[in-house]
PDB file of N, CA and C in Angstrom:
ATOM      1  N   MET A   1       3.816  75.056 -65.891  1.00 37.00           N
ATOM      2  CA  MET A   1       3.752  75.052 -64.189  1.00 37.00           C
ATOM      3  C   MET A   1       3.000  73.842 -63.531  1.00 37.00           C
ATOM      4  N   ALA A   2       1.936  73.328 -64.427  1.00 40.00           N
ATOM      5  CA  ALA A   2       0.897  72.692 -63.700  1.00 40.00           C
ATOM      6  C   ALA A   2       1.749  71.679 -63.917  1.00 40.00           C
ATOM      7  N   ASP A   3       2.572  71.260 -65.135  1.00 46.00           N
ATOM      8  CA  ASP A   3       2.930  69.494 -65.702  1.00 46.00           C
ATOM      9  C   ASP A   3       4.335  69.359 -64.288  1.00 46.00           C
ATOM     10  N   ARG A   4       4.683  70.372 -63.598  1.00 50.00           N
ATOM     11  CA  ARG A   4       6.134  70.417 -62.865  1.00 50.00           C
ATOM     12  C   ARG A   4       5.832  69.334 -61.854  1.00 50.00           C
ATOM     13  N   GLU A   5       6.297  68.936 -61.066  1.00 58.00           N
ATOM     14  CA  GLU A   5       6.490  67.871 -59.686  1.00 58.00           C
ATOM     15  C   GLU A   5       6.425  69.010 -58.646  1.00 58.00           C
ATOM     16  N   PRO A   6       5.544  68.733 -57.735  1.00 64.00           N
ATOM     17  CA  PRO A   6       6.024  69.481 -56.710  1.00 64.00           C
ATOM     18  C   PRO A   6       7.494  69.304 -56.183  1.00 64.00           C
ATOM     19  N   VAL A   7       8.007  69.979 -55.008  1.00 76.00           N
ATOM     20  CA  VAL A   7       9.363  69.538 -54.937  1.00 76.00           C
ATOM     21  C   VAL A   7       9.393  68.703 -53.740  1.00 76.00           C
ATOM     22  N   MET A   8      10.051  67.591 -53.598  1.00 89.00           N
ATOM     23  CA  MET A   8       9.857  66.776 -52.369  1.00 89.00           C
ATOM     24  C   MET A   8      10.717  67.271 -50.888  1.00 89.00           C
ATOM     25  N   SER A   9      10.443  66.721 -50.095  1.00 93.00           N
ATOM     26  CA  SER A   9      11.107  66.807 -49.359  1.00 93.00           C
ATOM     27  C   SER A   9      12.491  65.864 -49.109  1.00 93.00           C
ATOM     28  N   GLU A  10      13.740  66.040 -48.279  1.00 95.00           N
ATOM     29  CA  GLU A  10      14.906  65.186 -48.376  1.00 95.00           C
ATOM     30  C   GLU A  10      13.992  63.695 -47.872  1.00 95.00           C
ATOM     31  N   SER A  11      13.348  63.444 -47.115  1.00 96.00           N
ATOM     32  CA  SER A  11      13.254  62.414 -46.250  1.00 96.00           C
ATOM     33  C   SER A  11      11.720  61.737 -47.812  1.00 96.00           C
ATOM     34  N   GLU A  12      11.159  62.441 -48.103  1.00 96.00           N
ATOM     35  CA  GLU A  12      10.682  62.002 -49.200  1.00 96.00           C
ATOM     36  C   GLU A  12      10.956  61.381 -50.350  1.00 96.00           C
ATOM     37  N   ILE A  13      12.184  62.308 -50.592  1.00 96.00           N
ATOM     38  CA  ILE A  13      13.257  61.654 -51.886  1.00 96.00           C
ATOM     39  C   ILE A  13      13.900  60.099 -51.327  1.00 96.00           C
ATOM     40  N   LEU A  14      14.520  59.966 -50.085  1.00 97.00           N
ATOM     41  CA  LEU A  14      14.480  59.190 -49.327  1.00 97.00           C
ATOM     42  C   LEU A  14      13.653  57.640 -49.758  1.00 97.00           C
ATOM     43  N   GLY A  15      11.995  58.275 -49.098  1.00 97.00           N
ATOM     44  CA  GLY A  15      11.301  57.051 -49.275  1.00 97.00           C
ATOM     45  C   GLY A  15      11.102  56.579 -50.804  1.00 97.00           C
ATOM     46  N   TRP A  16      11.504  57.407 -51.696  1.00 97.00           N
ATOM     47  CA  TRP A  16      11.229  57.271 -53.475  1.00 97.00           C
ATOM     48  C   TRP A  16      12.418  56.708 -53.474  1.00 97.00           C
ATOM     49  N   LEU A  17      13.929  56.792 -53.406  1.00 96.00           N
ATOM     50  CA  LEU A  17      15.038  56.306 -53.489  1.00 96.00           C
ATOM     51  C   LEU A  17      15.011  54.578 -52.948  1.00 96.00           C
ATOM     52  N   THR A  18      14.537  54.760 -51.487  1.00 97.00           N
ATOM     53  CA  THR A  18      14.525  53.148 -51.021  1.00 97.00           C
ATOM     54  C   THR A  18      13.792  52.192 -51.487  1.00 97.00           C
ATOM     55  N   GLU A  19      12.311  53.038 -52.176  1.00 96.00           N
ATOM     56  CA  GLU A  19      11.345  51.723 -53.231  1.00 96.00           C
ATOM     57  C   GLU A  19      11.836  51.552 -54.172  1.00 96.00           C
ATOM     58  N   ARG A  20      12.730  52.514 -54.652  1.00 95.00           N
ATOM     59  CA  ARG A  20      13.616  51.719 -56.164  1.00 95.00           C
ATOM     60  C   ARG A  20      14.158  51.138 -56.050  1.00 95.00           C
ATOM     61  N   LEU A  21      15.795  51.437 -55.289  1.00 95.00           N
ATOM     62  CA  LEU A  21      16.571  50.273 -54.642  1.00 95.00           C
ATOM     63  C   LEU A  21      15.514  48.979 -54.518  1.00 95.00           C
ATOM     64  N   GLY A  22      14.855  48.992 -53.589  1.00 94.00           N
ATOM     65  CA  GLY A  22      14.112  47.654 -52.976  1.00 94.00           C
ATOM     66  C   GLY A  22      13.507  46.772 -54.626  1.00 94.00           C
ATOM     67  N   THR A  23      12.800  47.526 -55.783  1.00 92.00           N
ATOM     68  CA  THR A  23      12.405  47.140 -56.212  1.00 92.00           C
ATOM     69  C   THR A  23      13.776  46.394 -57.594  1.00 92.00           C
ATOM     70  N   GLN A  24      14.556  47.242 -57.945  1.00 89.00           N
ATOM     71  CA  GLN A  24      15.927  46.909 -58.280  1.00 89.00           C
ATOM     72  C   GLN A  24      16.589  45.777 -57.941  1.00 89.00           C
ATOM     73  N   VAL A  25      16.614  45.752 -56.443  1.00 91.00           N
ATOM     74  CA  VAL A  25      17.428  44.452 -55.906  1.00 91.00           C
ATOM     75  C   VAL A  25      16.361  43.290 -55.490  1.00 91.00           C
ATOM     76  N   SER A  26      15.299  43.634 -55.255  1.00 93.00           N
ATOM     77  CA  SER A  26      14.279  42.856 -55.131  1.00 93.00           C
ATOM     78  C   SER A  26      14.153  42.314 -53.643  1.00 93.00           C
ATOM     79  N   LEU A  27      14.021  43.454 -52.558  1.00 94.00           N
ATOM     80  CA  LEU A  27      14.179  43.437 -51.235  1.00 94.00           C
ATOM     81  C   LEU A  27      12.961  44.220 -50.942  1.00 94.00           C
ATOM     82  N   PRO A  28      12.508  43.572 -49.682  1.00 96.00           N
ATOM     83  CA  PRO A  28      11.607  45.086 -49.696  1.00 96.00           C
ATOM     84  C   PRO A  28      11.935  46.034 -48.797  1.00 96.00           C
ATOM     85  N   ILE A  29      11.380  47.130 -48.694  1.00 94.00           N
ATOM     86  CA  ILE A  29      11.970  48.489 -48.317  1.00 94.00           C
ATOM     87  C   ILE A  29      12.697  48.091 -46.625  1.00 94.00           C
ATOM     88  N   SER A  30      11.972  47.515 -45.896  1.00 96.00           N
ATOM     89  CA  SER A  30      12.258  47.208 -44.286  1.00 96.00           C
ATOM     90  C   SER A  30      13.741  46.499 -44.340  1.00 96.00           C
ATOM     91  N   GLN A  31      14.231  46.185 -45.395  1.00 96.00           N
ATOM     92  CA  GLN A  31      15.271  45.301 -45.272  1.00 96.00           C
ATOM     93  C   GLN A  31      16.943  46.281 -45.776  1.00 96.00           C
ATOM     94  N   ILE A  32      16.301  47.567 -46.372  1.00 97.00           N
ATOM     95  CA  ILE A  32      17.188  48.284 -46.702  1.00 97.00           C
ATOM     96  C   ILE A  32      17.706  49.389 -45.380  1.00 97.00           C
ATOM     97  N   ASN A  33      18.613  49.731 -45.826  1.00 97.00           N
ATOM     98  CA  ASN A  33      19.340  50.704 -44.716  1.00 97.00           C
ATOM     99  C   ASN A  33      19.835  52.011 -45.271  1.00 97.00           C
ATOM    100  N   PRO A  34      19.404  52.924 -45.201  1.00 97.00           N
ATOM    101  CA  PRO A  34      19.634  54.289 -46.315  1.00 97.00           C
ATOM    102  C   PRO A  34      21.258  54.481 -45.718  1.00 97.00           C
ATOM    103  N   ASP A  35      21.836  54.270 -45.215  1.00 97.00           N
ATOM    104  CA  ASP A  35      23.292  54.474 -44.757  1.00 97.00           C
ATOM    105  C   ASP A  35      24.568  53.484 -45.103  1.00 97.00           C
ATOM    106  N   VAL A  36      23.732  52.259 -45.880  1.00 97.00           N
ATOM    107  CA  VAL A  36      24.713  50.961 -46.692  1.00 97.00           C
ATOM    108  C   VAL A  36      24.832  51.753 -48.026  1.00 97.00           C
ATOM    109  N   PRO A  37      25.764  50.942 -48.292  1.00 94.00           N
ATOM    110  CA  PRO A  37      26.468  51.653 -49.672  1.00 94.00           C
ATOM    111  C   PRO A  37      25.761  50.439 -50.713  1.00 94.00           C
ATOM    112  N   TYR A  38      24.628  51.245 -51.798  1.00 89.00           N
ATOM    113  CA  TYR A  38      24.133  50.381 -52.717  1.00 89.00           C
ATOM    114  C   TYR A  38      24.756  48.744 -52.967  1.00 89.00           C
ATOM    115  N   VAL A  39      26.042  49.139 -52.997  1.00 89.00           N
ATOM    116  CA  VAL A  39      26.891  47.703 -53.656  1.00 89.00           C
ATOM    117  C   VAL A  39      26.774  46.700 -52.894  1.00 89.00           C
ATOM    118  N   GLU A  40      26.573  46.929 -51.795  1.00 94.00           N
ATOM    119  CA  GLU A  40      26.285  45.850 -50.507  1.00 94.00           C
ATOM    120  C   GLU A  40      24.585  45.368 -50.574  1.00 94.00           C
ATOM    121  N   TYR A  41      23.838  45.737 -51.624  1.00 93.00           N
ATOM    122  CA  TYR A  41      22.886  44.998 -52.049  1.00 93.00           C
ATOM    123  C   TYR A  41      22.963  44.331 -53.070  1.00 93.00           C
ATOM    124  N   GLY A  42      23.719  44.112 -53.756  1.00 90.00           N
ATOM    125  CA  GLY A  42      24.432  43.299 -54.810  1.00 90.00           C
ATOM    126  C   GLY A  42      23.551  44.167 -56.185  1.00 90.00           C
ATOM    127  N   LEU A  43      23.730  45.629 -56.030  1.00 86.00           N
ATOM    128  CA  LEU A  43      23.259  46.386 -57.094  1.00 86.00           C
ATOM    129  C   LEU A  43      24.364  46.173 -58.399  1.00 86.00           C
ATOM    130  N   ASP A  44      23.791  45.418 -59.197  1.00 83.00           N
ATOM    131  CA  ASP A  44      25.044  45.239 -60.689  1.00 83.00           C
ATOM    132  C   ASP A  44      24.771  46.532 -61.320  1.00 83.00           C
ATOM    133  N   SER A  45      25.957  46.628 -62.227  1.00 82.00           N
ATOM    134  CA  SER A  45      25.896  47.893 -63.090  1.00 82.00           C
ATOM    135  C   SER A  45      24.330  48.055 -64.128  1.00 82.00           C
ATOM    136  N   VAL A  46      23.809  47.022 -64.534  1.00 85.00           N
ATOM    137  CA  VAL A  46      22.428  46.702 -65.167  1.00 85.00           C
ATOM    138  C   VAL A  46      21.398  47.445 -64.290  1.00 85.00           C
ATOM    139  N   ALA A  47      21.430  47.240 -62.894  1.00 85.00           N
ATOM    140  CA  ALA A  47      20.552  47.245 -62.354  1.00 85.00           C
ATOM    141  C   ALA A  47      20.984  49.279 -61.596  1.00 85.00           C
ATOM    142  N   ALA A  48      22.199  49.502 -61.848  1.00 85.00           N
ATOM    143  CA  ALA A  48      22.211  51.196 -61.500  1.00 85.00           C
ATOM    144  C   ALA A  48      22.186  51.874 -62.308  1.00 85.00           C
ATOM    145  N   LEU A  49      22.322  51.412 -63.578  1.00 86.00           N
ATOM    146  CA  LEU A  49      21.777  52.329 -64.334  1.00 86.00           C
ATOM    147  C   LEU A  49      20.310  52.447 -64.781  1.00 86.00           C
ATOM    148  N   GLY A  50      19.320  51.355 -64.216  1.00 87.00           N
ATOM    149  CA  GLY A  50      18.167  51.867 -64.100  1.00 87.00           C
ATOM    150  C   GLY A  50      17.578  52.630 -62.982  1.00 87.00           C
ATOM    151  N   LEU A  51      18.333  52.625 -61.751  1.00 89.00           N
ATOM    152  CA  LEU A  51      18.357  53.441 -60.775  1.00 89.00           C
ATOM    153  C   LEU A  51      18.753  54.819 -61.117  1.00 89.00           C
ATOM    154  N   PHE A  52      19.449  55.206 -61.670  1.00 90.00           N
ATOM    155  CA  PHE A  52      20.297  56.492 -62.075  1.00 90.00           C
ATOM    156  C   PHE A  52      18.645  57.320 -62.919  1.00 90.00           C
ATOM    157  N   GLY A  53      18.948  56.240 -63.914  1.00 91.00           N
ATOM    158  CA  GLY A  53      17.826  56.738 -64.969  1.00 91.00           C
ATOM    159  C   GLY A  53      16.703  56.444 -64.423  1.00 91.00           C
ATOM    160  N   ASP A  54      16.188  56.293 -63.731  1.00 92.00           N
ATOM    161  CA  ASP A  54      14.789  56.478 -62.902  1.00 92.00           C
ATOM    162  C   ASP A  54      15.104  58.031 -61.831  1.00 92.00           C
ATOM    163  N   ILE A  55      16.006  58.190 -61.232  1.00 93.00           N
ATOM    164  CA  ILE A  55      16.572  59.404 -60.572  1.00 93.00           C
ATOM    165  C   ILE A  55      16.429  60.609 -61.627  1.00 93.00           C
ATOM    166  N   GLU A  56      17.239  60.624 -62.840  1.00 92.00           N
ATOM    167  CA  GLU A  56      17.030  61.159 -64.097  1.00 92.00           C
ATOM    168  C   GLU A  56      15.919  61.849 -64.216  1.00 92.00           C
ATOM    169  N   GLU A  57      14.972  60.902 -64.387  1.00 93.00           N
ATOM    170  CA  GLU A  57      14.111  61.043 -65.017  1.00 93.00           C
ATOM    171  C   GLU A  57      12.800  61.854 -63.744  1.00 93.00           C
ATOM    172  N   LYS A  58      12.975  61.512 -62.807  1.00 91.00           N
ATOM    173  CA  LYS A  58      12.343  61.830 -62.113  1.00 91.00           C
ATOM    174  C   LYS A  58      12.254  63.373 -61.344  1.00 91.00           C
ATOM    175  N   PHE A  59      13.895  63.294 -61.078  1.00 89.00           N
ATOM    176  CA  PHE A  59      14.369  64.902 -61.130  1.00 89.00           C
ATOM    177  C   PHE A  59      14.437  65.584 -62.039  1.00 89.00           C
ATOM    178  N   GLY A  60      14.669  65.510 -63.280  1.00 88.00           N
ATOM    179  CA  GLY A  60      14.987  66.197 -64.507  1.00 88.00           C
ATOM    180  C   GLY A  60      16.267  66.624 -64.189  1.00 88.00           C
ATOM    181  N   LEU A  61      16.936  65.638 -63.677  1.00 88.00           N
ATOM    182  CA  LEU A  61      18.614  65.914 -63.855  1.00 88.00           C
ATOM    183  C   LEU A  61      19.888  64.751 -64.849  1.00 88.00           C
ATOM    184  N   VAL A  62      20.613  65.417 -65.344  1.00 90.00           N
ATOM    185  CA  VAL A  62      21.515  64.535 -65.774  1.00 90.00           C
ATOM    186  C   VAL A  62      22.861  64.365 -64.716  1.00 90.00           C
ATOM    187  N   LEU A  63      22.905  63.197 -64.137  1.00 89.00           N
ATOM    188  CA  LEU A  63      23.518  62.717 -63.601  1.00 89.00           C
ATOM    189  C   LEU A  63      25.279  62.697 -64.270  1.00 89.00           C
ATOM    190  N   ASP A  64      26.378  63.224 -63.474  1.00 88.00           N
ATOM    191  CA  ASP A  64      27.251  62.201 -64.426  1.00 88.00           C
ATOM    192  C   ASP A  64      27.752  60.978 -63.498  1.00 88.00           C
ATOM    193  N   PRO A  65      27.951  60.235 -63.431  1.00 82.00           N
ATOM    194  CA  PRO A  65      28.137  59.070 -63.689  1.00 82.00           C
ATOM    195  C   PRO A  65      29.461  58.950 -62.019  1.00 82.00           C
ATOM    196  N   SER A  66      30.203  59.975 -61.803  1.00 86.00           N
ATOM    197  CA  SER A  66      30.691  59.768 -60.261  1.00 86.00           C
ATOM    198  C   SER A  66      29.839  60.803 -59.241  1.00 86.00           C
ATOM    199  N   VAL A  67      28.779  60.752 -59.409  1.00 89.00           N
ATOM    200  CA  VAL A  67      27.675  60.989 -58.298  1.00 89.00           C
ATOM    201  C   VAL A  67      27.488  59.583 -57.546  1.00 89.00           C
ATOM    202  N   ALA A  68      27.341  58.342 -58.827  1.00 84.00           N
ATOM    203  CA  ALA A  68      26.827  57.457 -57.937  1.00 84.00           C
ATOM    204  C   ALA A  68      28.114  57.002 -56.759  1.00 84.00           C
ATOM    205  N   LEU A  69      29.108  57.379 -57.265  1.00 84.00           N
ATOM    206  CA  LEU A  69      30.238  57.184 -56.329  1.00 84.00           C
ATOM    207  C   LEU A  69      30.523  58.085 -55.141  1.00 84.00           C
ATOM    208  N   GLU A  70      30.436  59.026 -55.432  1.00 92.00           N
ATOM    209  CA  GLU A  70      30.313  60.058 -54.118  1.00 92.00           C
ATOM    210  C   GLU A  70      29.616  60.175 -53.230  1.00 92.00           C
ATOM    211  N   TYR A  71      28.326  59.908 -54.039  1.00 94.00           N
ATOM    212  CA  TYR A  71      26.807  59.935 -53.102  1.00 94.00           C
ATOM    213  C   TYR A  71      26.320  58.570 -52.751  1.00 94.00           C
ATOM    214  N   SER A  72      27.313  57.650 -52.593  1.00 92.00           N
ATOM    215  CA  SER A  72      26.593  55.997 -52.563  1.00 92.00           C
ATOM    216  C   SER A  72      26.124  55.402 -51.595  1.00 92.00           C
ATOM    217  N   THR A  73      25.385  56.088 -50.646  1.00 95.00           N
ATOM    218  CA  THR A  73      24.137  55.327 -49.712  1.00 95.00           C
ATOM    219  C   THR A  73      23.265  56.214 -50.358  1.00 95.00           C
ATOM    220  N   LEU A  74      21.716  55.808 -50.298  1.00 96.00           N
ATOM    221  CA  LEU A  74      20.543  56.546 -50.261  1.00 96.00           C
ATOM    222  C   LEU A  74      20.674  57.786 -49.622  1.00 96.00           C
ATOM    223  N   ALA A  75      20.755  57.864 -47.773  1.00 97.00           N
ATOM    224  CA  ALA A  75      21.056  59.254 -47.086  1.00 97.00           C
ATOM    225  C   ALA A  75      21.855  60.058 -47.973  1.00 97.00           C
ATOM    226  N   LEU A  76      22.868  59.481 -48.387  1.00 97.00           N
ATOM    227  CA  LEU A  76      23.667  60.852 -49.285  1.00 97.00           C
ATOM    228  C   LEU A  76      23.029  61.086 -50.639  1.00 97.00           C
ATOM    229  N   MET A  77      22.538  59.938 -51.579  1.00 96.00           N
ATOM    230  CA  MET A  77      21.789  60.476 -52.413  1.00 96.00           C
ATOM    231  C   MET A  77      20.641  61.189 -52.140  1.00 96.00           C
ATOM    232  N   ALA A  78      19.910  61.341 -51.454  1.00 97.00           N
ATOM    233  CA  ALA A  78      18.756  62.001 -50.997  1.00 97.00           C
ATOM    234  C   ALA A  78      18.623  63.303 -50.517  1.00 97.00           C
ATOM    235  N   ALA A  79      19.847  63.509 -49.764  1.00 96.00           N
ATOM    236  CA  ALA A  79      20.655  65.060 -49.427  1.00 96.00           C
ATOM    237  C   ALA A  79      21.297  65.806 -50.742  1.00 96.00           C
ATOM    238  N   PHE A  80      21.570  64.730 -51.453  1.00 95.00           N
ATOM    239  CA  PHE A  80      22.253  65.637 -52.767  1.00 95.00           C
ATOM    240  C   PHE A  80      21.170  65.996 -53.813  1.00 95.00           C
ATOM    241  N   LEU A  81      20.053  65.143 -53.803  1.00 94.00           N
ATOM    242  CA  LEU A  81      18.762  65.493 -54.753  1.00 94.00           C
ATOM    243  C   LEU A  81      18.204  66.577 -54.330  1.00 94.00           C
ATOM    244  N   ALA A  82      17.776  66.462 -52.363  1.00 93.00           N
ATOM    245  CA  ALA A  82      17.312  67.722 -52.265  1.00 93.00           C
ATOM    246  C   ALA A  82      17.961  69.049 -52.343  1.00 93.00           C
ATOM    247  N   ALA A  83      19.581  68.603 -52.163  1.00 91.00           N
ATOM    248  CA  ALA A  83      19.677  70.282 -52.565  1.00 91.00           C
ATOM    249  C   ALA A  83      19.995  70.678 -53.911  1.00 91.00           C
ATOM    250  N   GLU A  84      20.165  69.841 -54.955  1.00 86.00           N
ATOM    251  CA  GLU A  84      19.729  69.872 -56.423  1.00 86.00           C
ATOM    252  C   GLU A  84      18.095  70.462 -56.753  1.00 86.00           C
ATOM    253  N   ARG A  85      17.680  70.124 -55.980  1.00 74.00           N
ATOM    254  CA  ARG A  85      15.855  70.516 -56.422  1.00 74.00           C
ATOM    255  C   ARG A  85      15.949  71.792 -55.940  1.00 74.00           C
ATOM    256  N   SER A  86      16.654  72.062 -54.644  1.00 68.00           N
ATOM    257  CA  SER A  86      16.566  73.410 -53.878  1.00 68.00           C
ATOM    258  C   SER A  86      16.886  74.393 -55.043  1.00 68.00           C
ATOM    259  N   GLU A  87      18.564  74.077 -55.580  1.00 56.00           N
ATOM    260  CA  GLU A  87      19.088  75.251 -56.298  1.00 56.00           C
ATOM    261  C   GLU A  87      18.134  75.231 -57.800  1.00 56.00           C
ATOM    262  N   VAL A  88      17.510  74.468 -58.373  1.00 50.00           N
ATOM    263  CA  VAL A  88      16.731  74.553 -59.324  1.00 50.00           C
ATOM    264  C   VAL A  88      15.300  75.374 -59.117  1.00 50.00           C
ATOM    265  N   VAL A  89      14.930  75.078 -57.798  1.00 45.00           N
ATOM    266  CA  VAL A  89      13.701  76.039 -57.836  1.00 45.00           C
ATOM    267  C   VAL A  89      14.147  77.227 -57.425  1.00 45.00           C
ATOM    268  N   HIS A  90      15.007  77.664 -56.877  1.00 42.00           N
ATOM    269  CA  HIS A  90      15.429  78.860 -56.211  1.00 42.00           C
ATOM    270  C   HIS A  90      16.235  79.535 -57.649  1.00 42.00           C
ATOM    271  N   SER A  91      16.671  79.170 -58.674  1.00 39.00           N
ATOM    272  CA  SER A  91      17.223  79.597 -59.554  1.00 39.00           C
ATOM    273  C   SER A  91      16.440  80.675 -60.521  1.00 39.00           C
TER     274      SER A  91
END
């Protein structure tokens, strides 16, 4: 139990996602709008794989590739991840 990460709030997840996207596309987080689709930041397939690999590692999830299309903004992805984490914690 000691090595499990604490459950993050949706806003904490959003902050983490914003930092990761900023790193992937070399933009300061102040220039990233959580409601703008990832592709509008020039996220190519290699960078997308890196971002989603980071998400899977951080949250202990295996994401279907369709998740990237369905939750195509940081805000949508943060809400999805918060709900997924909540389900894991409560199961």
